[in-house]
Amino acid sequence: MPPAARPARVDAVRNRASLLAAAEAEFAERGIDASVADIAHRAGVAKGTVFRHFATKDDLVAAVAGDRLARLVAVARRLSESPDSGVALREFLSAAAEILQQQGLAFLRAASECNPVVAEIRDQLLASAGVLVDRARRDGIVRADVTGADVLLLTCATVHTVAAMSDPTPDLWRRYLAIVIDGLRPEGASPLPGPAPERL
Amino acid sequence: MPPAARPARVDAVRNRASLLAAAEAEFAERGIDASVADIAHRAGVAKGTVFRHFATKDDLVAAVAGDRLARLVAVARRLSESPDSGVALREFLSAAAEILQQQGLAFLRAASECNPVVAEIRDQLLASAGVLVDRARRDGIVRADVTGADVLLLTCATVHTVAAMSDPTPDLWRRYLAIVIDGLRPEGASPLPGPAPERL
DNA sequence: TAGCAAGTTGACCGCCCGGTCATGTTCGAC
DNA sequence: GTCGAACATGACCGGGCGGTCAACTTGCTA
């Protein structure tokens, strides 16, 4: 084991937290193109301080994305204990939409593409979503030919597209998530073309 | 009337066409962040030539987007004559997905935001989609609470999200468009929350 | 074929980006 | 209170961007 590194200074801890909060807000507002300088300014520190805590901008993106994904995995695991598999799936998709709000798939892809830690959390999310979908499918609540990756992608799609509108209505994603969920019901469903994706 | 401006030179016409084709391809591959220099190189001309034909990069984006939207409006008008309103709507959404392939809503928004010509074509598209949806609704093929803007947004959502994946499967959007279309059917649909959007 | 407007070129500009680093500052152990 | 390591700072760098322009080339007209 390493020789017990000295604990971080309190100001450093505080600045790191400010940076993460500022980055989360800035990425939500401007997407992955938000500049490091703007994030630093919002956090009330100089630009150099950002790179003391996160070696590259990608590392900062990964920290924010990993945090969000981990929160969502926790929700999925809790819901997989729920007795009603249909309600559990619907609640999971609402939670996914809210937690991934605005960041969109492109953000998460950029984060996980070259960062094994985020990629690992993403795979856990994929597995957790799969559990929820499988359970709902066994109970005859969703059609037989959809997977966890399918519902996650569709949820990302609704959230991101609403966020990309000229003046986004805050809750419009609920409308489209409802249509998507209705599209998952088994009665009268036409068979889906092509295979489901294996990754996001 | 203006005094009959001299017709454009043949090389200028050729270069303009090359530029539009190169821009369309480059925007499809790299999104709206494709650089003017890359577009010029792909078209086989120097960067300055781009700005002779299109005063700003935004004008070039508007030209490409306007062309795509106009093509889609033509498809919608043709399909509104079709006898089967359900087939017409499905074909329209497939055409929309194919024509808007990859560009996504953000591209079209950037194009129409400050360009009245593109905004006008976008409004025509919205109206044409409304006609198709209204007809299908009257025939009891789609649920009562969706609009033309709804189905256009959902189509943009599927196409764009598939394009944003790590390694996009070319036809995966068909899978998700099928789920969305199944979500539009009236039988057993749960009422949609919130009002439909009026613009894109 | 002569001449010129129209078209083309590529070096150049200012700007902003992610990232670096010498210098100055502050926390905390003793 | 002293002192050193950790930390913060902001000027600075190289690079790529959209956009400009004086000099050059070319297609068209007369």
XYZ file of C-alpha atoms (C1' of nucleotides) in Angstrom:
460
model
C 0.000 0.000 0.000
C 1.138 3.601 -0.675
C 2.702 5.452 2.299
C -0.478 7.288 3.401
C -0.453 10.432 1.248
C -0.974 13.627 3.201
C -4.662 14.697 3.090
C -5.592 17.475 0.653
C -5.796 21.036 1.897
C -9.252 22.379 2.688
C -9.075 25.150 0.075
C -8.122 22.607 -2.550
C -11.090 20.423 -1.622
C -13.403 23.423 -1.760
C -12.110 24.522 -5.161
C -12.461 21.027 -6.564
C -16.105 20.921 -5.499
C -16.753 24.381 -6.965
C -15.173 23.296 -10.218
C -17.287 20.165 -10.504
C -20.473 22.122 -9.835
C -19.501 24.844 -12.287
C -18.558 22.293 -14.931
C -21.837 20.440 -14.513
C -23.821 23.663 -14.935
C -21.741 24.932 -17.826
C -21.843 21.617 -19.702
C -25.607 21.503 -19.177
C -26.029 24.984 -20.633
C -23.539 24.958 -23.489
C -22.851 21.280 -24.065
C -19.400 19.779 -24.323
C -18.147 22.907 -26.114
C -18.267 24.933 -22.906
C -14.803 26.452 -22.469
C -12.463 25.702 -19.598
C -12.036 29.435 -19.040
C -15.793 29.904 -18.564
C -15.961 26.996 -16.143
C -13.061 28.411 -14.130
C -14.666 31.858 -14.045
C -17.987 30.388 -12.902
C -16.199 28.491 -10.147
C -14.388 31.669 -9.077
C -10.874 30.360 -9.737
C -8.191 30.943 -12.350
C -7.886 28.757 -15.411
C -4.656 27.166 -14.237
C -6.456 25.808 -11.195
C -8.711 23.733 -13.416
C -5.704 21.909 -14.820
C -4.274 21.333 -11.363
C -7.352 19.274 -10.465
C -8.049 17.747 -13.882
C -5.097 17.096 -16.172
C -7.126 17.689 -19.344
C -10.566 18.950 -20.244
C -11.484 15.354 -21.077
C -10.742 14.344 -17.501
C -13.132 17.013 -16.265
C -15.809 15.812 -18.664
C -15.235 12.257 -17.477
C -15.580 13.277 -13.837
C -18.920 14.975 -14.467
C -20.267 12.244 -16.722
C -19.079 9.444 -14.443
C -20.832 11.064 -11.512
C -24.119 11.370 -13.388
C -23.952 7.829 -14.729
C -23.144 6.420 -11.295
C -26.175 8.195 -9.831
C -28.336 6.642 -12.526
C -26.926 3.160 -11.917
C -27.844 3.510 -8.249
C -31.408 4.414 -9.191
C -31.643 1.424 -11.533
C -30.425 -0.998 -8.865
C -32.874 0.335 -6.341
C -35.762 0.076 -8.809
C -34.879 -3.487 -9.744
C -36.097 -4.461 -6.253
C -39.461 -2.812 -6.864
C -42.448 -5.210 -7.022
C -44.110 -3.651 -10.093
C -41.770 -4.096 -13.050
C -43.762 -1.765 -15.305
C -43.735 1.106 -12.846
C -40.071 0.431 -12.139
C -39.151 0.713 -15.817
C -41.160 3.887 -16.284
C -39.602 5.466 -13.221
C -36.155 4.465 -14.382
C -36.655 6.108 -17.767
C -37.937 9.296 -16.130
C -34.933 9.321 -13.824
C -32.608 8.722 -16.781
C -34.160 11.619 -18.663
C -33.822 13.932 -15.689
C -30.279 12.930 -14.782
C -29.000 12.998 -18.338
C -30.905 16.237 -18.944
C -29.392 18.183 -21.816
C -25.966 16.541 -21.733
C -27.166 14.097 -24.327
C -25.539 11.055 -25.775
C -22.713 12.907 -27.494
C -21.496 14.159 -24.137
C -21.525 10.712 -22.569
C -19.870 9.187 -25.590
C -17.069 11.728 -25.507
C -16.648 11.023 -21.831
C -16.536 7.249 -22.045
C -14.774 6.888 -25.365
C -11.237 7.046 -24.042
C -11.819 6.803 -20.307
C -12.039 3.240 -19.010
C -13.591 4.254 -15.686
C -16.547 6.000 -17.329
C -16.835 3.191 -19.859
C -17.107 0.734 -16.963
C -19.925 2.733 -15.340
C -21.649 2.982 -18.701
C -21.532 -0.797 -19.030
C -22.985 -1.168 -15.535
C -25.789 1.156 -16.591
C -26.404 -0.904 -19.697
C -26.613 -4.063 -17.582
C -28.937 -2.470 -15.008
C -31.259 -1.202 -17.716
C -31.222 -4.675 -19.213
C -32.396 -6.173 -15.924
C -35.316 -3.749 -15.707
C -36.362 -4.346 -19.311
C -36.068 -8.133 -19.006
C -38.254 -8.136 -15.954
C -40.919 -5.964 -17.612
C -40.776 -8.164 -20.684
C -41.283 -11.347 -18.637
C -44.331 -9.716 -17.068
C -45.722 -8.994 -20.545
C -45.553 -5.243 -20.054
C -43.139 -4.416 -22.864
C -42.762 -5.981 -26.305
C -40.453 -8.939 -26.725
C -37.992 -7.337 -29.122
C -36.618 -4.388 -27.154
C -33.490 -4.299 -24.970
C -31.965 -2.113 -22.287
C -29.779 -0.382 -24.849
C -32.892 0.381 -26.915
C -34.758 2.145 -24.118
C -31.666 4.056 -23.001
C -31.008 5.301 -26.523
C -34.618 6.325 -26.992
C -34.583 8.215 -23.712
C -31.374 10.019 -24.660
C -32.994 10.847 -27.985
C -36.043 12.546 -26.487
C -34.095 14.504 -23.908
C -31.407 15.688 -26.260
C -33.715 16.700 -29.057
C -35.946 18.732 -26.786
C -32.852 20.451 -25.394
C -31.730 21.298 -28.945
C -34.924 23.190 -29.769
C -34.922 26.949 -30.335
C -36.689 27.685 -27.032
C -36.901 24.388 -25.154
C -40.016 23.831 -23.054
C -38.624 22.420 -19.784
C -40.922 19.401 -19.512
C -41.502 18.605 -23.158
C -39.380 15.491 -22.843
C -42.124 13.978 -20.668
C -44.447 14.179 -23.654
C -42.080 12.317 -25.935
C -40.982 9.820 -23.337
C -44.676 8.985 -22.941
C -44.987 8.323 -26.681
C -41.859 6.175 -26.619
C -43.134 4.189 -23.635
C -46.430 3.681 -25.435
C -44.381 2.393 -28.349
C -42.907 -0.261 -26.059
C -46.231 -1.906 -25.195
C -46.672 -5.351 -26.719
C -50.277 -5.203 -27.933
C -50.463 -4.638 -31.679
C -46.753 -3.962 -32.032
C -45.235 -4.481 -35.480
C -41.949 -6.444 -35.432
C -38.832 -4.272 -35.250
C -36.427 -4.216 -38.190
C -32.771 -5.069 -37.659
C -30.896 -6.197 -34.544
C -30.703 -4.207 -31.310
C -27.377 -2.423 -30.662
C -24.978 -3.947 -28.163
C -23.366 -0.724 -27.025
C -24.442 2.895 -26.711
C -36.701 45.196 -63.434
C -32.896 44.988 -63.119
C -30.951 45.495 -66.370
C -30.382 41.774 -67.129
C -27.277 40.923 -65.093
C -24.614 39.143 -67.076
C -24.910 35.344 -66.547
C -22.428 33.684 -64.211
C -19.286 32.173 -65.668
C -19.307 28.431 -66.212
C -16.369 27.807 -63.891
C -18.099 29.776 -61.156
C -21.258 27.711 -61.569
C -19.239 24.507 -61.420
C -17.356 25.612 -58.317
C -20.564 26.616 -56.590
C -22.038 23.168 -57.214
C -18.847 21.470 -55.980
C -18.939 23.593 -52.849
C -22.543 22.722 -52.069
C -21.864 19.014 -52.546
C -18.690 19.156 -50.446
C -20.455 21.116 -47.708
C -23.337 18.659 -47.621
C -20.942 15.730 -47.250
C -18.709 17.466 -44.727
C -21.628 18.633 -42.574
C -23.056 15.117 -42.674
C -19.760 13.637 -41.480
C -18.639 16.208 -38.940
C -21.782 18.145 -38.137
C -21.991 21.902 -38.113
C -18.441 22.139 -36.749
C -16.951 21.080 -40.082
C -14.433 23.772 -41.037
C -14.688 25.993 -44.077
C -11.112 25.068 -44.983
C -11.988 21.364 -45.088
C -15.050 22.026 -47.224
C -12.973 24.098 -49.646
C -10.312 21.389 -49.851
C -12.935 18.706 -50.491
C -14.435 20.824 -53.262
C -10.984 21.346 -54.786
C -10.938 25.124 -54.423
C -9.178 27.641 -52.181
C -10.772 28.907 -48.991
C -11.322 32.384 -50.376
C -13.574 30.975 -53.094
C -15.998 29.740 -50.453
C -16.530 33.280 -49.240
C -17.033 34.587 -52.771
C -20.059 32.314 -53.146
C -21.313 32.447 -49.544
C -20.651 35.596 -47.549
C -20.401 33.747 -44.230
C -20.268 30.163 -43.072
C -23.849 30.603 -41.838
C -24.960 31.387 -45.379
C -23.407 28.135 -46.555
C -25.158 26.210 -43.788
C -28.427 27.881 -44.725
C -28.012 26.935 -48.376
C -27.464 23.266 -47.523
C -30.221 23.123 -44.929
C -32.695 25.013 -47.087
C -32.112 22.598 -49.930
C -32.725 19.554 -47.717
C -35.821 21.022 -46.134
C -37.244 22.001 -49.503
C -36.763 18.439 -50.756
C -38.642 17.162 -47.734
C -41.488 19.627 -48.214
C -41.867 18.362 -51.785
C -42.123 14.779 -50.507
C -44.733 15.763 -47.931
C -46.892 17.529 -50.523
C -46.731 14.577 -52.874
C -47.670 12.158 -50.088
C -50.609 14.278 -48.972
C -52.304 13.195 -52.228
C -51.809 9.525 -51.389
C -55.034 7.547 -50.721
C -53.795 5.709 -47.593
C -53.109 8.289 -44.877
C -51.321 5.793 -42.616
C -48.892 4.652 -45.280
C -48.396 8.270 -46.326
C -47.423 9.316 -42.799
C -45.066 6.368 -42.372
C -43.408 7.071 -45.702
C -43.079 10.732 -44.851
C -41.333 9.961 -41.574
C -38.954 7.553 -43.294
C -38.177 10.183 -45.910
C -37.642 12.776 -43.183
C -35.241 10.463 -41.388
C -33.290 9.774 -44.554
C -33.141 13.363 -45.757
C -32.250 14.821 -42.376
C -29.787 11.977 -41.812
C -27.127 12.955 -39.301
C -27.551 16.707 -39.646
C -29.983 16.615 -36.788
C -32.106 19.302 -35.281
C -29.219 21.430 -34.030
C -28.015 21.888 -37.591
C -31.424 22.921 -38.870
C -31.952 25.227 -35.942
C -28.626 26.973 -36.524
C -29.556 27.326 -40.168
C -33.025 28.744 -39.665
C -32.403 30.787 -36.545
C -31.240 33.933 -38.275
C -32.068 33.173 -41.889
C -35.625 34.091 -42.854
C -35.573 32.049 -46.058
C -34.750 28.810 -44.247
C -37.207 29.700 -41.492
C -39.904 30.055 -44.127
C -39.166 26.602 -45.585
C -39.125 25.154 -42.066
C -42.592 26.585 -41.469
C -43.807 25.078 -44.740
C -42.460 21.735 -43.565
C -44.258 22.104 -40.263
C -47.512 22.848 -42.079
C -47.085 19.927 -44.500
C -46.386 17.512 -41.661
C -49.467 18.861 -39.904
C -51.602 18.023 -42.931
C -50.330 14.437 -42.999
C -50.849 13.935 -39.268
C -54.322 15.482 -39.309
C -55.378 13.191 -42.107
C -54.077 10.079 -40.326
C -55.770 11.203 -37.121
C -59.120 11.678 -38.854
C -58.757 8.143 -40.207
C -58.182 6.852 -36.668
C -54.662 5.688 -37.453
C -52.782 7.888 -35.001
C -53.729 9.045 -31.521
C -55.697 12.244 -31.099
C -53.122 14.184 -29.119
C -50.107 14.337 -31.466
C -49.238 17.060 -33.975
C -46.985 17.521 -36.966
C -44.333 19.174 -34.799
C -44.441 16.148 -32.477
C -43.699 13.595 -35.157
C -41.008 15.747 -36.766
C -39.242 16.209 -33.453
C -39.423 12.515 -32.661
C -38.013 11.652 -36.062
C -35.155 14.110 -35.608
C -34.557 12.550 -32.207
C -34.143 9.006 -33.490
C -31.945 9.970 -36.417
C -29.684 12.266 -34.470
C -29.198 9.964 -31.516
C -28.289 6.996 -33.688
C -25.810 9.216 -35.534
C -24.250 10.231 -32.206
C -23.451 6.664 -31.184
C -19.868 5.413 -30.926
C -20.151 3.261 -34.058
C -23.504 4.038 -35.628
C -25.287 1.150 -37.332
C -26.511 2.678 -40.611
C -30.120 1.545 -40.396
C -30.677 1.557 -36.649
C -32.915 4.600 -36.966
C -35.477 2.368 -38.694
C -35.749 0.357 -35.501
C -36.441 3.393 -33.365
C -38.681 5.074 -35.858
C -40.755 1.867 -35.782
C -41.052 2.087 -31.995
C -42.027 5.745 -32.228
C -44.641 5.006 -34.890
C -46.026 2.226 -32.701
C -46.209 4.822 -29.947
C -48.455 6.936 -32.164
C -51.194 4.319 -32.544
C -54.413 5.192 -30.712
C -55.305 1.829 -29.116
C -54.413 1.758 -25.434
C -52.534 5.045 -25.528
C -52.142 6.910 -22.251
C -52.900 10.657 -22.507
C -49.851 12.818 -23.205
C -48.664 15.292 -20.551
C -48.300 18.958 -21.424
C -49.094 20.853 -24.638
C -47.508 20.103 -28.003
C -44.806 22.563 -29.143
C -45.707 25.129 -31.785
C -42.283 25.451 -33.345
C -39.280 23.177 -33.810
C -7.771 38.629 -80.582
C -7.790 42.342 -77.279
C -9.415 43.786 -73.011
C -11.735 43.693 -68.831
C -14.956 42.232 -65.423
C -15.592 38.155 -62.924
C -13.462 34.728 -60.562
C -9.593 32.504 -57.946
C -5.878 32.250 -54.890
C -3.273 31.779 -50.521
C -0.983 34.624 -47.306
C -2.599 37.066 -43.651
C -5.552 38.946 -39.535
C -7.751 38.794 -34.987
C -9.840 35.739 -32.000
C -10.492 32.010 -28.877
C -9.317 27.483 -27.601
C -6.789 23.830 -24.476
C -2.772 23.571 -22.061
C 1.960 25.172 -19.632
C 4.787 27.271 -16.195
C 7.470 30.639 -13.446
C 6.040 33.267 -9.743
C 3.550 34.369 -5.709
C 0.419 32.857 -1.953
C -1.587 29.998 1.827
C -2.489 26.089 4.655
C -1.005 23.251 8.265
C 2.655 20.429 10.793
C 5.962 21.239 14.246
C 6.035 31.812 14.925
C 8.580 29.343 11.252
C 8.877 27.066 7.253
C 8.093 24.076 3.384
C 5.023 21.689 0.488
C 0.807 22.165 -1.693
C -1.805 25.218 -4.089
C -3.408 29.344 -6.948
C -2.430 32.589 -10.424
C -2.482 34.762 -15.041
C 0.634 35.771 -18.697
C 1.910 33.066 -22.316
C 2.158 29.425 -26.217
C 0.910 26.870 -30.470
C -2.825 25.827 -33.276
C -7.176 26.157 -35.644
C -10.997 28.878 -36.577
C -13.941 32.352 -39.672
C -13.099 35.962 -42.503
C -10.249 39.619 -45.616
C -7.707 41.244 -49.488
C -4.171 42.569 -52.939
C -2.393 40.206 -56.651
C -3.094 37.038 -60.171
C -5.776 34.125 -63.789
C -9.571 33.157 -66.842
C -13.914 33.084 -69.329
C -16.687 35.999 -72.057
C -17.861 39.948 -75.094
C -17.147 42.993 -78.748
